[in-house]
Coordinates of C-alpha atoms in Angstrom, one line a residue:
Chain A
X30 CA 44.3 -20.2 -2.2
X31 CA 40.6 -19.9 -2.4
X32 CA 38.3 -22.9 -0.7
X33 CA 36.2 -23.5 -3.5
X34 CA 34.0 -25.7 -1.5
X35 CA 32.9 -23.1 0.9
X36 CA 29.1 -22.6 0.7
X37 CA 28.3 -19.3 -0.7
X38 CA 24.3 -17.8 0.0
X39 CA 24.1 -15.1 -3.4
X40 CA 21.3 -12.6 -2.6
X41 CA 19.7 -10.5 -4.9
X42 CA 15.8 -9.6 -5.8
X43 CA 16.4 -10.1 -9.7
X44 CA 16.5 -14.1 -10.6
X45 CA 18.9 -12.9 -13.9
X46 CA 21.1 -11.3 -11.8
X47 CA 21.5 -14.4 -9.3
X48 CA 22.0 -16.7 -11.9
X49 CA 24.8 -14.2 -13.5
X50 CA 26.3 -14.1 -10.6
X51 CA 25.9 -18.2 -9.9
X52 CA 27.4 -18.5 -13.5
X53 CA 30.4 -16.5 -12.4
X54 CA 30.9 -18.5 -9.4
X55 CA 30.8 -21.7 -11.0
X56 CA 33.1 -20.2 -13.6
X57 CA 35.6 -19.3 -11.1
X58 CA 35.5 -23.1 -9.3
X59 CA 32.8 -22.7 -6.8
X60 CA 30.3 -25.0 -6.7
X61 CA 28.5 -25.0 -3.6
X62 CA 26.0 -21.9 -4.2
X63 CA 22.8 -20.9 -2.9
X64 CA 20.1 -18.3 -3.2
X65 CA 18.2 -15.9 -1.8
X66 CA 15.7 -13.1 -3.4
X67 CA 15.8 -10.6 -0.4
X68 CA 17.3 -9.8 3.2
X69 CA 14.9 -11.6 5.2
X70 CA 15.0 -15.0 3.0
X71 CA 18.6 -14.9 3.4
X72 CA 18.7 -14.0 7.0
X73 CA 16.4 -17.2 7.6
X74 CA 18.8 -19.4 5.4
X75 CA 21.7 -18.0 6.9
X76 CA 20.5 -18.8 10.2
X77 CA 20.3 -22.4 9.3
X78 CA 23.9 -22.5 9.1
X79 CA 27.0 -23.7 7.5
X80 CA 27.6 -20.4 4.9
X81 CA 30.5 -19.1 4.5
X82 CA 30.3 -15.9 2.6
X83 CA 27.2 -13.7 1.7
X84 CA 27.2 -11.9 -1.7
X85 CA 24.3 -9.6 -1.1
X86 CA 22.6 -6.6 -3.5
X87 CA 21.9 -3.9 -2.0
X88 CA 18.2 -2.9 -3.8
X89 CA 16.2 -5.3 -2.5
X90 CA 12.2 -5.2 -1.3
X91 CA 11.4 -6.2 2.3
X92 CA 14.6 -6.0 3.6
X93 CA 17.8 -4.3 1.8
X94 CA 21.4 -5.4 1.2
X95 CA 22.3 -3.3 3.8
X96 CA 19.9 -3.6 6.4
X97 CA 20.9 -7.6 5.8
X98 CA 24.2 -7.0 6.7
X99 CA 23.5 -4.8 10.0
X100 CA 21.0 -7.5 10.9
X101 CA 24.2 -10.3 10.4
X102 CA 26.9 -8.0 11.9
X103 CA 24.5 -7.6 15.1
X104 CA 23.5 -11.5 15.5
X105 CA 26.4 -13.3 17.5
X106 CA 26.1 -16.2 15.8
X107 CA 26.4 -14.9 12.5
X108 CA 28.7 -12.0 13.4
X109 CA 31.7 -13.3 11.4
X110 CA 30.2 -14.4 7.9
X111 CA 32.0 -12.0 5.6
X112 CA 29.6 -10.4 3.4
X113 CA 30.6 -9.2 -0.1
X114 CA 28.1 -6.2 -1.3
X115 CA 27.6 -6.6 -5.1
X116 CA 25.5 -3.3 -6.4
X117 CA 24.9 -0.6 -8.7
X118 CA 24.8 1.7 -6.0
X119 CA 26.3 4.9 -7.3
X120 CA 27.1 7.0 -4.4
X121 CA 30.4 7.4 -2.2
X122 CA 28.5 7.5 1.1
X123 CA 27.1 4.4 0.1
X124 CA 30.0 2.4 0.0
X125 CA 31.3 4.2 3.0
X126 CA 27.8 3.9 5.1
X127 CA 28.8 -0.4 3.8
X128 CA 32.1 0.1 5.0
X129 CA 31.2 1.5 8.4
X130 CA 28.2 -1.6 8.8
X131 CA 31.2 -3.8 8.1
X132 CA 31.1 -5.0 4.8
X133 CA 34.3 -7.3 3.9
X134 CA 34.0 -5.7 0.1
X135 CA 32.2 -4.4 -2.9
X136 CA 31.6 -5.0 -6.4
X137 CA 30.2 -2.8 -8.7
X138 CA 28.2 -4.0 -11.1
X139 CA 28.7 -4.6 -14.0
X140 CA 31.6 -7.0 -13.0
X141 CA 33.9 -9.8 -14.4
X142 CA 34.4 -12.8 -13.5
X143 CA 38.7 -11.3 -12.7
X144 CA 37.0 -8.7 -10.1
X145 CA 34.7 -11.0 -8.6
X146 CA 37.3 -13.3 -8.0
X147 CA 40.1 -11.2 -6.6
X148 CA 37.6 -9.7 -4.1
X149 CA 36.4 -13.5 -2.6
X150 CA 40.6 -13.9 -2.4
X151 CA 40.4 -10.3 -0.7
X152 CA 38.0 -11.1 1.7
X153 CA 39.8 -14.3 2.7
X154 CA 43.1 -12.7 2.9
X155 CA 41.8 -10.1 5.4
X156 CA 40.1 -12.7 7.9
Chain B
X103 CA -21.4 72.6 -12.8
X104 CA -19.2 75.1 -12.1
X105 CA -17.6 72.9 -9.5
X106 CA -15.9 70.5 -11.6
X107 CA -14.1 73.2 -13.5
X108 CA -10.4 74.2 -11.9
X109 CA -9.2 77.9 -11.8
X110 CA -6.8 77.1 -14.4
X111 CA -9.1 75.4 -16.7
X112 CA -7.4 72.0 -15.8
X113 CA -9.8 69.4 -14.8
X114 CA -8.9 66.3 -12.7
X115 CA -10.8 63.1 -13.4
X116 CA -11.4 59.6 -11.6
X117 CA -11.2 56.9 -14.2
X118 CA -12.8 53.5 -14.5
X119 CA -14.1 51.1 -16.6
X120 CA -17.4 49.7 -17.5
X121 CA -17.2 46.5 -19.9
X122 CA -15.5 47.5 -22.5
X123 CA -15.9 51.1 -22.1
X124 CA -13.7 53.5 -20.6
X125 CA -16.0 56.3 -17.7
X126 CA -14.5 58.9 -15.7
X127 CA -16.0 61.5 -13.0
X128 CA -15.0 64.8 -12.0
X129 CA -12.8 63.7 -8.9
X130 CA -14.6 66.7 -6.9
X131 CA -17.6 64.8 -6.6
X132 CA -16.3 61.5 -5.5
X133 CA -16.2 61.0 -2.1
X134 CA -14.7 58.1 -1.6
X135 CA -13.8 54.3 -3.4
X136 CA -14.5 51.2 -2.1
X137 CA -14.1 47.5 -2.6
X138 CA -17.5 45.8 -3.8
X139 CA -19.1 44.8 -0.8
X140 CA -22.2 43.4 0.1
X141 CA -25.0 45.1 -1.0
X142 CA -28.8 44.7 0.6
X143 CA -31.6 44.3 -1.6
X144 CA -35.2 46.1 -0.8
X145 CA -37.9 45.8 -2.3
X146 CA -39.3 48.3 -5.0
X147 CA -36.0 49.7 -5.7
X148 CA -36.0 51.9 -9.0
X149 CA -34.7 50.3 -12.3
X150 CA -30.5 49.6 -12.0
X151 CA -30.4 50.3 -8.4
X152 CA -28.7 47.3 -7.1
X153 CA -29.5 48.2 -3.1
X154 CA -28.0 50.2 -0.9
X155 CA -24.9 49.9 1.5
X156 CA -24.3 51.2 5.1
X157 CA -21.2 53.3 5.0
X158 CA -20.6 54.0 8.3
X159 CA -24.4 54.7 9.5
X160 CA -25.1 56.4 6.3
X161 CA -27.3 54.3 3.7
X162 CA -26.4 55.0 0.7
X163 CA -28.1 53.6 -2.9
X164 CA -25.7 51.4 -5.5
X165 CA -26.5 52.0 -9.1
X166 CA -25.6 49.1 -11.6
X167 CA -24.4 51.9 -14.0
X168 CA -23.5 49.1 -16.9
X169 CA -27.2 48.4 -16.6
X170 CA -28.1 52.3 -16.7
X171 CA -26.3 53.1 -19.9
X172 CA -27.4 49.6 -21.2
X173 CA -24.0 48.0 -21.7
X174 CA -22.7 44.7 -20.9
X175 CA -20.5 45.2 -17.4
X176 CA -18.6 42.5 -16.2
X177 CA -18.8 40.0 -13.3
X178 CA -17.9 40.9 -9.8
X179 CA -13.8 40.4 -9.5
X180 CA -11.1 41.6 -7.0
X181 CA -11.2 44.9 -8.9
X182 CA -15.1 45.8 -9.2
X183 CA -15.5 49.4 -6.9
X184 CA -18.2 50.9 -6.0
X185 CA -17.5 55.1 -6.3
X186 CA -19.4 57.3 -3.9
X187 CA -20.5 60.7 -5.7
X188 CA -21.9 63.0 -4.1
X189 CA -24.1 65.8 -5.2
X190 CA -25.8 68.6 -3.8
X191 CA -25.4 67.1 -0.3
X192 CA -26.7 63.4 -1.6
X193 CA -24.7 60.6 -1.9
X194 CA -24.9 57.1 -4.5
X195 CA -22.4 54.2 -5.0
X196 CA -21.6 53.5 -8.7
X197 CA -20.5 49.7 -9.2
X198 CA -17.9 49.7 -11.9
X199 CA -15.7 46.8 -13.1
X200 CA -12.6 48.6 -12.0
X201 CA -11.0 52.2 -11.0
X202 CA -8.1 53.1 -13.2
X203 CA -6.9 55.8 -13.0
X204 CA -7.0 59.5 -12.1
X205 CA -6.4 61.8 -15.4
X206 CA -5.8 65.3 -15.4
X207 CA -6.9 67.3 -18.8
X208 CA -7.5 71.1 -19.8
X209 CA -10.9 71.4 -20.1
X210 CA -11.2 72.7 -23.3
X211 CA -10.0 69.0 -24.4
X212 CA -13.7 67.4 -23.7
X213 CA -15.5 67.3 -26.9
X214 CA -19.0 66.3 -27.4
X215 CA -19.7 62.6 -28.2
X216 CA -19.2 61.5 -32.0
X217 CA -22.0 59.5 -33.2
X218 CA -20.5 56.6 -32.3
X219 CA -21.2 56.9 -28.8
X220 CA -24.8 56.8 -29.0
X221 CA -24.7 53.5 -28.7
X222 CA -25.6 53.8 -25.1
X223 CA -27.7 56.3 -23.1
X224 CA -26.1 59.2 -24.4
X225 CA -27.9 61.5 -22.0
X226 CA -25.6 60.7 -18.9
X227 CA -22.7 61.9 -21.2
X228 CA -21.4 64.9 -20.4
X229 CA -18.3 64.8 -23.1
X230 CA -15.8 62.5 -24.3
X231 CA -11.9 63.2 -23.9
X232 CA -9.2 61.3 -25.6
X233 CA -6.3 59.7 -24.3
X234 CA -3.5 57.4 -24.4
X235 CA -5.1 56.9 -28.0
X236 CA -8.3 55.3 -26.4
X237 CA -11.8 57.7 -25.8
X238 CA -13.2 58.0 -22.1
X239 CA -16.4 59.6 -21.5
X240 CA -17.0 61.8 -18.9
X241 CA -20.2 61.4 -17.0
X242 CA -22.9 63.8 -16.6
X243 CA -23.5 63.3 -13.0
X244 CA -26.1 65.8 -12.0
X245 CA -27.9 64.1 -14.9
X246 CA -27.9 60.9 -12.9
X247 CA -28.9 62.3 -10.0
X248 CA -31.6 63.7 -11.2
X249 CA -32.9 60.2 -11.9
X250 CA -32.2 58.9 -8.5
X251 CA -31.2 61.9 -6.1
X252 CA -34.9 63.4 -4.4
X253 CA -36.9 60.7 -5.5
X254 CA -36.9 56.9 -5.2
X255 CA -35.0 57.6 -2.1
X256 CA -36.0 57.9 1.7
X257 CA -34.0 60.3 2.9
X258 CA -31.2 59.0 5.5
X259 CA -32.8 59.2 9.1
X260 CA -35.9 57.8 7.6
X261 CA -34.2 54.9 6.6
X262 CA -31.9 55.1 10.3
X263 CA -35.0 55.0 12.0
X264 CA -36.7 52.3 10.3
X265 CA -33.5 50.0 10.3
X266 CA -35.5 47.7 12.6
X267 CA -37.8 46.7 10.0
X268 CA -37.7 44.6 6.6
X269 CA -35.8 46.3 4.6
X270 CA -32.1 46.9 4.9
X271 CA -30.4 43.8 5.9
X272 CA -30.5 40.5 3.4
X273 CA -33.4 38.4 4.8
X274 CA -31.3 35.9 7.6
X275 CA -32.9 32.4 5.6
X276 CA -32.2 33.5 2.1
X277 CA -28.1 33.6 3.2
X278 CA -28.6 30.6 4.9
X279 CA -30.0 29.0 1.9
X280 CA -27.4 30.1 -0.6
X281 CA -24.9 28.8 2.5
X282 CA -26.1 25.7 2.0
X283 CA -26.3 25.8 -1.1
X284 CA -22.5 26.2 -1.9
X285 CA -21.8 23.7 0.6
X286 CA -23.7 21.3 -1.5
X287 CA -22.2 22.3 -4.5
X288 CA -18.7 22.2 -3.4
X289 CA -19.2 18.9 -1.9
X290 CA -20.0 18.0 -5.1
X291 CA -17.2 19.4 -6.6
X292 CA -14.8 17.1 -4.4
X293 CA -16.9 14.0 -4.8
X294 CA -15.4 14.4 -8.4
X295 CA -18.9 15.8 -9.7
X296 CA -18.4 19.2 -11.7
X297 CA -21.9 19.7 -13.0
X298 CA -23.6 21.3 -10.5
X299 CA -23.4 25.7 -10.8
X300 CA -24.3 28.1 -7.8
X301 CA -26.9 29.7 -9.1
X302 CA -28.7 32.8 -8.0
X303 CA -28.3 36.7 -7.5
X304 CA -25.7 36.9 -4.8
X305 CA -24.0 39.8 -3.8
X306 CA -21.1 40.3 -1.4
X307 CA -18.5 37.8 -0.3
X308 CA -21.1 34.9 -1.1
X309 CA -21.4 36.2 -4.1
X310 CA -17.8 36.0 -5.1
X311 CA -17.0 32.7 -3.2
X312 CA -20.0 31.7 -5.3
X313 CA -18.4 33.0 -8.7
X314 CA -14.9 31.3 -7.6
X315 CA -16.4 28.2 -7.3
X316 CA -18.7 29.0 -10.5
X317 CA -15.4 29.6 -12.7
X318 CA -13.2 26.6 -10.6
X319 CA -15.8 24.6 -11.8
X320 CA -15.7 25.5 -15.3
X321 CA -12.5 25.1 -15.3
X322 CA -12.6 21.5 -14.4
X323 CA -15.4 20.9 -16.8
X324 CA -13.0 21.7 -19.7
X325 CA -9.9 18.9 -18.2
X326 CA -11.6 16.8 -16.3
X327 CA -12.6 14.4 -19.8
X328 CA -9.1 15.0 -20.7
X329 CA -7.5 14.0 -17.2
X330 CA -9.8 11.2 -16.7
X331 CA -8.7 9.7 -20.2
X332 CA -5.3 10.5 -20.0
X333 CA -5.6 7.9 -16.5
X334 CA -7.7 5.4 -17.9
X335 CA -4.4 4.6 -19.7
X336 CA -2.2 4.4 -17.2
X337 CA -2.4 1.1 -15.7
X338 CA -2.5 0.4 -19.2
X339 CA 1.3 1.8 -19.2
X340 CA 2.3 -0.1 -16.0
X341 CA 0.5 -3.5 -17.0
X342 CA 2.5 -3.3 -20.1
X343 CA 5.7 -2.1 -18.3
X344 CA 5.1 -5.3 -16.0
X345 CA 4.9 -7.4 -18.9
X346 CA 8.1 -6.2 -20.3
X347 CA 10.3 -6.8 -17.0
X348 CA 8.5 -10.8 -17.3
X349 CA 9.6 -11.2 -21.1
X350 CA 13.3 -9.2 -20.3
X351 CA 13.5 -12.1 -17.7
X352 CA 12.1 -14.9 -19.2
X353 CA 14.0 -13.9 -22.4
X354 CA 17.5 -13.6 -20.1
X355 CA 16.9 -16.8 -18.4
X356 CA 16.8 -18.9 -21.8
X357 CA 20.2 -16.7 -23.2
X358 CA 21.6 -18.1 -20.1
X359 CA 20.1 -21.4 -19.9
X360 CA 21.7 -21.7 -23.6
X361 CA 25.2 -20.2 -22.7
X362 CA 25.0 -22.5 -19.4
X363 CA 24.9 -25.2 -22.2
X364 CA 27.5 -24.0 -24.4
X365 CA 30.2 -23.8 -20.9
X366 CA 29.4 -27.3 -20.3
X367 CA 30.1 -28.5 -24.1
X368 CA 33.5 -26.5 -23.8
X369 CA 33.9 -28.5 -20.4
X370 CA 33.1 -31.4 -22.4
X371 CA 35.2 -31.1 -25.5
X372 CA 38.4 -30.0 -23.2
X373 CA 38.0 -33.7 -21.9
X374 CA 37.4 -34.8 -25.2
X375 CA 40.8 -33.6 -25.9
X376 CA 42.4 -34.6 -23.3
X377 CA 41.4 -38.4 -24.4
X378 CA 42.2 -37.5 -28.1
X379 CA 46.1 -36.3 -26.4
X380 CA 45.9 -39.6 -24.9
X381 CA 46.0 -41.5 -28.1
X382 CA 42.9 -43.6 -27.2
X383 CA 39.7 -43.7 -29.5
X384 CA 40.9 -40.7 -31.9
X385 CA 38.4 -40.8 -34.4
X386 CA 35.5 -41.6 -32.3
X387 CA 36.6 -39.0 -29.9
X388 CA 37.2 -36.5 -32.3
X389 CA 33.6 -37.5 -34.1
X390 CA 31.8 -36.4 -30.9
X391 CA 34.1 -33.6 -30.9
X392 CA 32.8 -32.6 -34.4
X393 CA 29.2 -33.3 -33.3
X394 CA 29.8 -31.0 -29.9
X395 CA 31.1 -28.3 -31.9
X396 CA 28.0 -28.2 -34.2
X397 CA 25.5 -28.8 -31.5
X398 CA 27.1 -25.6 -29.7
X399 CA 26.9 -23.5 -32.9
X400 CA 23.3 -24.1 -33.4
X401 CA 23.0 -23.1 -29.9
X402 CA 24.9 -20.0 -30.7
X403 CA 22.6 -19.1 -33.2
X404 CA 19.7 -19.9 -30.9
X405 CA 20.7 -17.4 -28.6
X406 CA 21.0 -14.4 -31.5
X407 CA 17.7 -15.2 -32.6
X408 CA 16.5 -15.6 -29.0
X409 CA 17.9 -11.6 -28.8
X410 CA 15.1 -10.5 -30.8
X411 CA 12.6 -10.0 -27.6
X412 CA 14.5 -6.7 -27.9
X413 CA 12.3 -5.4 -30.8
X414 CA 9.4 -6.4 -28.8
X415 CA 10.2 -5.0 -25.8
X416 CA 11.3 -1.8 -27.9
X417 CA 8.5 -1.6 -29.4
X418 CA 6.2 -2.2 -26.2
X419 CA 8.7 0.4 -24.5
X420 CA 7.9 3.0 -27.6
X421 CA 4.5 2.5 -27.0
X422 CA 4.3 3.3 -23.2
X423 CA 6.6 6.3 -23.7
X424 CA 3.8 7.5 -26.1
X425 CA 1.3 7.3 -23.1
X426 CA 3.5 9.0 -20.5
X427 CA 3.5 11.7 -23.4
X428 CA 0.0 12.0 -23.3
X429 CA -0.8 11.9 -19.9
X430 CA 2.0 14.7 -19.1
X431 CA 0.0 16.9 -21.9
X432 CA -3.3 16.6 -20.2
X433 CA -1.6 17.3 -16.9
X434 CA -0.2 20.8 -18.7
X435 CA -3.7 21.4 -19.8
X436 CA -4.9 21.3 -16.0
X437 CA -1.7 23.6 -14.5
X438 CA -2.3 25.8 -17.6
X439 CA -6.3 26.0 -16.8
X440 CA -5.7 26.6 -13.3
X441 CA -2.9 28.9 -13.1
X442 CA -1.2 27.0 -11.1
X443 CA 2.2 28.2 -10.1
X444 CA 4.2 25.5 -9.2
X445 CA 7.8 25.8 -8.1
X446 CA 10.5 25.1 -10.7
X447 CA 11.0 21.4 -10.5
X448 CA 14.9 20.9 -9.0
X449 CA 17.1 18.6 -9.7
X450 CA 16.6 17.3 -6.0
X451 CA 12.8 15.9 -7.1
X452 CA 14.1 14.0 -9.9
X453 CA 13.8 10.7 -9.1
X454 CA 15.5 9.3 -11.9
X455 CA 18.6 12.0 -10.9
X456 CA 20.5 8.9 -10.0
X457 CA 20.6 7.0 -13.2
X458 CA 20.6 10.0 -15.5
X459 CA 23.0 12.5 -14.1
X460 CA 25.7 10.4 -11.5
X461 CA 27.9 8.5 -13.6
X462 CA 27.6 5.0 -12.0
X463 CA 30.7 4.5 -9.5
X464 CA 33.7 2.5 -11.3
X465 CA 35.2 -0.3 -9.1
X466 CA 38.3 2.2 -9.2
X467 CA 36.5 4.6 -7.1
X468 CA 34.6 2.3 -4.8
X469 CA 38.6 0.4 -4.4
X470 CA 40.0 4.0 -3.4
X471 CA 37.3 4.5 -1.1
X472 CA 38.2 1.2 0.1
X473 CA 41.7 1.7 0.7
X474 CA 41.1 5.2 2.9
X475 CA 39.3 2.6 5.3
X476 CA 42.6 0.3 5.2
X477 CA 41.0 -2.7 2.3
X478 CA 44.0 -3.8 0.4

């Protein structure tokens, strides 16, 4: 069963897309949701503290999805927030190149609401 | 004369052209072909002769023959020649636009020169020959010898033993000054100013970097209005583009706001219900019901008629297609004016290769991918 209380940081350059994504997470029951327009504004956020799952683009200026989730992956003390990758990115060695960075998941866009959900559960089940 | 005739009546000719005009020489008296090279001016030459060249030690007089038969010749390119004749032991250049060919015809196949031909100095002509449907007239050398060969001349080891003087080499501060010169003017031309011309009688290679740079010029004279318009408009394009992703989000943000709206209603009429199921305040409950439900269809339609910034944007997007049009036509115009051979453009340059060509990854392939790495 899915903590809907956990604190969820969305990430994503396009405001639309954030609030789409916000929309889908209150839809599914979550209600504790925050935001972020790039890598570095959510690495600052993050390091604040208290998050419990990153659901990151992967386009982003400054500082990119995945560079965001090396930069996480490599920092002890945020080492163990899962991070969800939600992007268009259309190539294989993408997701792989996620995979190996240690993504918990991905979403392509465009998504439901169904996928979005059974990849959070996904993510929790593999902890 | 008798020279230029073969034992079996078969003579062979060196063919070039002048302008438009077709010339050929009996090949016995050519000596040799060369590339145009520079030629040195002295002073009080006779009329058409150019200067003279040092072939080897030997000075040798250049005759502007287009000028001699009073024809338009051309300007100096990769293929002007100058032919070295010989004739009764003297040597002259002839600059012609280009060497084309060596023919071989019977003799008895050079007739006299129609009327036609007297458009130029007929004199040097010493009969015209047909072929591959186009007429070539064979020049009367000794004829144009006799002009140039004992008189107007030094002979050779006069000239060799005067070399130290004035007169064969180009004077050392007139090449400096068309040196400068062209570095002016092609400073110019990459400060973006295409209005300046070399200008001058140069010969050699200053001469032709001088007429490259002439006809680059030119050249950019005829695009550059074209190029420079065609880029006045495109920060138009991009302003306009900018404006378009503001109004698709500002546009997206009010759909949602209104849908966010819509959700709560729902949220609010399923609790509505649930009061109604209870069996307290029916018909006031089911009133606000009734209002809800209207309130979210009027919301509905808000949302259709909020859709419409797609025309706009359509319209705005039409538009700056329209430019990108234009600006790749004036961009033809400059590779077509300039030759320029560009490599074929791959499929590996295309930027937009991604969102035209891949098919975007379904979630079932990213999930198989998954799975090799052991995600459930």
């Amino acid at each position: 069963m899915l903590d809907l209380k956990m604190k969820i940081l969305v990430v994503d350059d396009f405001s639309t897309m954030r609030r789409i994504v916000k929309n889908i997470l209150k839809q599914i029951g979550f209600a504790n949701i925050e935001e972020a327009e790039d890598g570095n504004s959510a690495l600052a956020r993050l390091r604040l503290g208290g998050y419990d799952l990153v659901i990151s683009d992967w386009n982003m200026p400054n500082m990119s999805g995945l560079e965001l989730l090396k930069a996480i992956r490599s920092d002890s003390a945020l080492s163990s927030v899962p991070v969800l990758m939600v992007t268009a990115e259309a190539k294989k060695e993408n997701v792989v190149e996620a995979i190996k960075s240690g993504v918990n998941n991905y979403v392509v866009k465009p998504f439901t609401a169904d996928v979005l959900k059974d990849k959070i559960e996904k993510v929790f089940e593999n902890k | 004369m008798q020279v230029q005739k073969q034992f079996d009546n078969v003579i062979q000719l060196v063919g070039f052209t002048v302008g438009n005009d077709r010339f050929a020489v009996d090949i016995s008296d050519v000596h040799e072909i060369n590339r145009f090279e520079q030629i040195n001016r002295i002073p009080d030459l006779p009329e058409h002769v150019l200067g003279v060249i040092d072939l080897r030690g030997t000075v040798i007089p250049v005759i502007n023959l287009a000028g001699k038969l009073g024809i338009q010749g051309r300007d100096v390119t990769k293929d002007t020649r100058i032919i070295i004749v010989g004739f009764n032991g003297e040597k002259i250049g002839i600059l012609v636009d280009a060497v084309s060919e060596v023919l071989r015809i019977s003799d008895n196949s050079l007739e006299m020169p129609p009327s036609i031909m007297q458009s130029f100095n007929s004199e040097y002509i010493r009969g015209i020959i047909r072929h591959n449907g186009q007429l070539t007239v064979v020049m009367d050398l000794p004829r144009l010898f006799k002009d140039y060969g004992l008189q107007g001349f030094v002979p050779d080891n006069e000239i060799n033993s005067s070399a130290e003087g004035n007169s064969i080499a180009a004077p050392a501060a007139d090449k400096d000054a068309v040196i400068d010169k062209i570095a002016e003017v092609t400073k110019a031309m990459s400060e973006g100013d295409f209005h300046q011309e070399i200008s001058g009688e140069l010969y050699g290679q200053l001469g032709e970097i001088a007429k490259y740079i002439n006809a680059t010029i030119k050249k950019l004279q005829l695009v550059e209005p074209n190029v420079a318009q065609a880029s006045e408009r495109i920060p138009q394009a991009s302003v306009q583009l900018s404006e378009i992703t503001r109004a698709t989000e500002e546009a997206t943000h009010n759909v949602m706001s209104q849908v966010e709206h819509v959700l709560d209603n729902q949220d609010m009429i399923l609790r509505h219900i649930e009061v109604v199921e209870k069996g307290n305040d029916v018909s006031t409950t089911m009133g606000e019901i009734r209002q809800i439900v209207s309130e979210n269809k009027e919301t509905l339609l808000d949302i259709i008629t909020g859709l419409s910034f797609q025309d706009l944007t359509g319209q705005k997007i039409k538009a700056i297609v329209g430019l990108i049009e234009e600006v790749e036509k004036r961009l033809l115009q400059l590779i077509v004016a300039f030759g320029m051979k560009s490599k074929e453009v791959g499929q590996e340059d295309n930027p937009l290769k991604e969102f035209t060509e891949n098919p975007v990854l379904n979630q079932d392939v990213v999930d198989s991918v998954l799975k090799e790495f052991g995600f459930e």
